[in-house]
Structures are given as structure tokens and as C-alpha cells.
mmCIF file of C-alpha atoms in Angstrom:
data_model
loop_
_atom_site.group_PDB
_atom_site.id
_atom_site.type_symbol
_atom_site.label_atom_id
_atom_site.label_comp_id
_atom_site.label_asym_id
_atom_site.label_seq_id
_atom_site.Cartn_x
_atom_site.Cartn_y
_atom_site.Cartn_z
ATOM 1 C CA UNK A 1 28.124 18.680 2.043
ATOM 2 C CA UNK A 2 27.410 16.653 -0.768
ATOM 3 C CA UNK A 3 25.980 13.225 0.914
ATOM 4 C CA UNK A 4 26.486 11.036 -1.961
ATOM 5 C CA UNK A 5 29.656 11.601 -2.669
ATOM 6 C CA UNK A 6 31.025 8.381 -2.947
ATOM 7 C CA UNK A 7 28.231 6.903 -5.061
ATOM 8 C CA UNK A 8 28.595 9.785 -7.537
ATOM 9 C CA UNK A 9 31.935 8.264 -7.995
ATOM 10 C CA UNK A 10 31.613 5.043 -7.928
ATOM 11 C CA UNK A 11 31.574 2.601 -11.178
ATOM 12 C CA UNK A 12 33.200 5.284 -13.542
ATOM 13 C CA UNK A 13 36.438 5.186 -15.534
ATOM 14 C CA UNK A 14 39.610 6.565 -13.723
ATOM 15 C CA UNK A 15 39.832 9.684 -15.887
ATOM 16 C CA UNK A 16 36.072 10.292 -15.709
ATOM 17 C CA UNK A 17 36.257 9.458 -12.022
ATOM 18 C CA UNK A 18 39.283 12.333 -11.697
ATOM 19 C CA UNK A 19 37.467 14.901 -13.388
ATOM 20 C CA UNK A 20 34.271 14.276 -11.389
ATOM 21 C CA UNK A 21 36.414 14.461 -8.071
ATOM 22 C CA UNK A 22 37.170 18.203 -9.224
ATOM 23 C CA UNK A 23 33.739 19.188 -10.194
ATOM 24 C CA UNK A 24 32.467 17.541 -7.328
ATOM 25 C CA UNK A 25 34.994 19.883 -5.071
ATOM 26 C CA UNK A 26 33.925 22.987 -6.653
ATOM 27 C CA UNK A 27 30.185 21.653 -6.004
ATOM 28 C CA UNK A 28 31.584 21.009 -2.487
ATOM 29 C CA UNK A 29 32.828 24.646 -1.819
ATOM 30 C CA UNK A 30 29.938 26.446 -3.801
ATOM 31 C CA UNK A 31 26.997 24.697 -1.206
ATOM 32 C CA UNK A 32 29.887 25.530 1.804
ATOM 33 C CA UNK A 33 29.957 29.351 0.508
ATOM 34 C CA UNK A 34 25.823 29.538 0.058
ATOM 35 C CA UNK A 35 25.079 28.018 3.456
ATOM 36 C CA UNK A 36 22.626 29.889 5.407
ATOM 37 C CA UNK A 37 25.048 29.912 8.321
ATOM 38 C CA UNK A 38 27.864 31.510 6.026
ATOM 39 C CA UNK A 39 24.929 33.593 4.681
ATOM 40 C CA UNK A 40 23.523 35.144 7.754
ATOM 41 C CA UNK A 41 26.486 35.370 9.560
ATOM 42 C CA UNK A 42 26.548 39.009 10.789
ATOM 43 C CA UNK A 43 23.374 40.014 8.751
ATOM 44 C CA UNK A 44 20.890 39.567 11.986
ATOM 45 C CA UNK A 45 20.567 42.583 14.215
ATOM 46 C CA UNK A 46 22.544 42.171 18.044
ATOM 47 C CA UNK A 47 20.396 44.939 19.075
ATOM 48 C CA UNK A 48 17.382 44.526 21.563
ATOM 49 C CA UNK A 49 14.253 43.182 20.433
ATOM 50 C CA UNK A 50 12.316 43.431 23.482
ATOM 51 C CA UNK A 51 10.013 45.945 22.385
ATOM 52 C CA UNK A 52 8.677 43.379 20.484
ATOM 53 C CA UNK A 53 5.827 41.438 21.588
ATOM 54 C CA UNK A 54 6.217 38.455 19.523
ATOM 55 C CA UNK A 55 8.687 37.401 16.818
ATOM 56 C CA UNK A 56 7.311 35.081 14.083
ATOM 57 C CA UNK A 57 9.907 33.780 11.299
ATOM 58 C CA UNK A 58 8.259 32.648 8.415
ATOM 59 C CA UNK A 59 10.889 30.418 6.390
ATOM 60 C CA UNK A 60 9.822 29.443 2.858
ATOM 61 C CA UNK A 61 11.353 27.472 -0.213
ATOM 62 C CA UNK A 62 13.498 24.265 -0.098
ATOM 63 C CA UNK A 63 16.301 25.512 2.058
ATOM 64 C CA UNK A 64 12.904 26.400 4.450
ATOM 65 C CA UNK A 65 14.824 24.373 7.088
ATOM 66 C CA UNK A 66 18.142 25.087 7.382
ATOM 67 C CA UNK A 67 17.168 28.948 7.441
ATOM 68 C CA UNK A 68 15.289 28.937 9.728
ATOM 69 C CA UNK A 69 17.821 26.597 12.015
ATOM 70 C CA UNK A 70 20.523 28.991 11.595
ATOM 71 C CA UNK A 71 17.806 32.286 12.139
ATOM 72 C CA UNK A 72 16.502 30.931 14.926
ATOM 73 C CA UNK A 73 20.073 30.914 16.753
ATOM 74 C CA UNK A 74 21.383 34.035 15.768
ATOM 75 C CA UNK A 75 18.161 35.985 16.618
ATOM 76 C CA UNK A 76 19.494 37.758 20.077
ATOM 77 C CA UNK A 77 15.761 36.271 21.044
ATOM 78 C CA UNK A 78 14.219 32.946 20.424
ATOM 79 C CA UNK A 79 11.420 33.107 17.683
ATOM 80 C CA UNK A 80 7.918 32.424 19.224
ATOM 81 C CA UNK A 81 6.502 30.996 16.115
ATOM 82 C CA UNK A 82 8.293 29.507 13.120
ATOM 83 C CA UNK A 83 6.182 28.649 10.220
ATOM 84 C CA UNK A 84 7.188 27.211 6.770
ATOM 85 C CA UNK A 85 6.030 26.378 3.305
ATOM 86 C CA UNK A 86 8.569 24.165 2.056
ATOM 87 C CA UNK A 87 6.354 21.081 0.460
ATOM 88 C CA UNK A 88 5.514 20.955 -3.421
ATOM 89 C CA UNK A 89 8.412 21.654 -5.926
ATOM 90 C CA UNK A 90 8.367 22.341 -8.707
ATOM 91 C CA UNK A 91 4.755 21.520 -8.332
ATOM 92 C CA UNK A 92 2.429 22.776 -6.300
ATOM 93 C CA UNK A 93 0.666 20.830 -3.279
ATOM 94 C CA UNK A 94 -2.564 20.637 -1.179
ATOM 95 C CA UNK A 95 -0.068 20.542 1.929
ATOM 96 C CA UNK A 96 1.589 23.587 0.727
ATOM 97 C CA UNK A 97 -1.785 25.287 -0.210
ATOM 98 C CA UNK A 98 -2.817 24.416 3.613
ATOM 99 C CA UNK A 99 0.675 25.633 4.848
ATOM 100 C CA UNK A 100 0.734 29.041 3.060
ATOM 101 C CA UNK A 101 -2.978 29.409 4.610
ATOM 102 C CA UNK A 102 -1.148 29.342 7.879
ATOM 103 C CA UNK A 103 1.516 31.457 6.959
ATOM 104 C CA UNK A 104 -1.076 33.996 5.838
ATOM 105 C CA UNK A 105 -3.129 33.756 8.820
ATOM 106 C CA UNK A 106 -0.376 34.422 11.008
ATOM 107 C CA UNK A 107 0.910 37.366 9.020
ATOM 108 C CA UNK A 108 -2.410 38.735 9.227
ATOM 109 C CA UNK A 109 -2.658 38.482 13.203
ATOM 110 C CA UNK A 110 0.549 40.142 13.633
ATOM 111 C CA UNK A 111 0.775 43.802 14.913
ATOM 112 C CA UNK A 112 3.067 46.648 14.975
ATOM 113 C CA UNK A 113 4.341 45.598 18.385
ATOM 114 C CA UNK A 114 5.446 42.167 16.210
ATOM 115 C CA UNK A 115 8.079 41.589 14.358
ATOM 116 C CA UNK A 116 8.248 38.913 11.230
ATOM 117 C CA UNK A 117 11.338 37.612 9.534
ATOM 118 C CA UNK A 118 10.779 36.091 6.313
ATOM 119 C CA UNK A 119 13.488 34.174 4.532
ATOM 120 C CA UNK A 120 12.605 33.200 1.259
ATOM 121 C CA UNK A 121 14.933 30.287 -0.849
ATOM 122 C CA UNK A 122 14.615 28.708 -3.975
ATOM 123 C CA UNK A 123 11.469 27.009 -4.722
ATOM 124 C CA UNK A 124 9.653 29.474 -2.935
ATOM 125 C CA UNK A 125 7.105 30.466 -5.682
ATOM 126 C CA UNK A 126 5.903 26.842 -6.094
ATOM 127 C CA UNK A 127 5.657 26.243 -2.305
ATOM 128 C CA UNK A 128 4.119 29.014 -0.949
ATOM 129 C CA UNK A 129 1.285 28.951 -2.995
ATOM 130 C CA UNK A 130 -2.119 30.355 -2.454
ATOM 131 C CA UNK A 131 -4.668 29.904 -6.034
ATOM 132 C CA UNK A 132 -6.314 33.016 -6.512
ATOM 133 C CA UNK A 133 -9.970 32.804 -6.443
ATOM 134 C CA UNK A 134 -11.570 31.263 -9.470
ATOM 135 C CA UNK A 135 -8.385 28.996 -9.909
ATOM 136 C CA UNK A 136 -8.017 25.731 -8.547
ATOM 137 C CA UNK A 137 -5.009 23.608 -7.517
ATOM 138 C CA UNK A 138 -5.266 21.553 -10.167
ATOM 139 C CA UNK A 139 -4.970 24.140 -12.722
ATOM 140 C CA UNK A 140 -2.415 25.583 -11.403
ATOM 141 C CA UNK A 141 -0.740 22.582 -11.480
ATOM 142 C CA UNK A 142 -1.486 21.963 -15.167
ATOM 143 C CA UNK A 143 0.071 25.652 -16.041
ATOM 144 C CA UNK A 144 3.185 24.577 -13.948
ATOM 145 C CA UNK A 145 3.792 21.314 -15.944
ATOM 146 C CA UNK A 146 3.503 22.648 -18.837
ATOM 147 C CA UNK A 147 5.945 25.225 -18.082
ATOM 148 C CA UNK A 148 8.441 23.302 -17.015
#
């Protein structure tokens, strides 16, 4: 899982490089363990979800992606609508103010006769972001920075 492996241990001294091999491994097996397809495994419902009209999965944070990959198949029914906010961390972004305005508008449309799966990852707070009215981007921005 970890892509850049081989860089990570490149140009180090042998017992450094050693060391980093076995934190590196335990990196390796910790991302393995916390995959969404090792998480979700046997946590979707098999039952019938044709009393639903429409099924909208809403996939949000910076493993957005991969969720919603590995919902997607293990939902007994294909979504009809996948939506993410998975631009801006740690800041916030005009793309992910314009994405969470999708995400909201399609939330709203929903009915009872829908259903919505929402998978939520780290980053989430930053990305799915939606000022509050008197607030702009920008200063939300500024508050982030500075509390990072």
C-alpha cells in the first residue's frame, strides 16, 4: 500500500534503513487493516433494497474515493447517484464549497422512498464545508490556518 516505498528507503544508512523497513511494515499492515474493503466487509445489508426508489451514496473526506468504490460493489444494488466532497484539506475550498452545495441539494430532494448512505473519512470537516451565512470562505479559511 505504501507507493513510495522504495524512495522512503533510499539514500539512508543501513541501520536507519533496517529500522525504517520495520516501521514501514507496520505502516504497511495498519493502511491493509483500515481499508475500506476490510472495513465494510460484511457491514452492508444483503437484504432487498427494492423498495427503494433511488439510492444516493454521499462519500465525503479524503478516503471519499475508495469508499465509495468498495460501497458501490457491495451494495446488493448499484447506487444511482454518488456524490463527494473530497477537495480542500486541511483548508477549505471554493470547489468543495460548490461540492457540498450539491451534496446538500441532493439530500434535500431525497424522499422516504430513498435511501442515502453517507460515509464520512478523515478530512471530512474541512471538505464538506458549507460557511454559514454572514461568514465567508475566506474567513473561514483564516480561522482554519490559524488553527492549525
Amino acid at each position: 500500500m505504501i507507493k513510495n516505498r522504495q524512495s522512503l528507503l533510499a539514500k539512508i544508512p543501513a541501520g536507519a534503513k533496517q529500522r525504517r523497513k520495520i516501521l514501514l511494515d507496520i505502516a504497511d499492515a495498519v493502511l491493509q487493516e483500515i481499508s475500506p474493503g476490510r472495513l465494510f466487509k460484511n457491514r452492508f445489508p444483503k437484504n432487498d433494497l427494492s423498495k427503494f426508489q433511488h439510492i444516493v451514496l454521499f462519500s465525503i473526506g479524503k478516503a471519499a474515493k475508495s469508499m465509495a468504490q468498495v460501497a458501490a460493489k457491495l451494495l446488493p444494488r448499484k447506487p444511482d447517484k454518488i456524490l463527494f466532497a473530497d477537495i480542500g484539506h486541511p483548508l477549505p475550498t471554493e470547489e468543495g464549497v460548490s461540492k457540498t452545495q450539491k451534496i446538500i441539494s441532493a439530500a434535500r430532494s431525497l424522499s422516504e422512498r430513498d435511501l442515502a448512505v453517507v460515509l464520512i473519512s478523515g478530512g471530512g470537516s474541512a471538505m464538506l464545508v458549507s460557511p454559514a451565512p454572514g461568514i465567508t470562505l475566506s474567513d473561514k479559511t483564516h480561522i482554519t490556518k490559524l488553527l492549525l
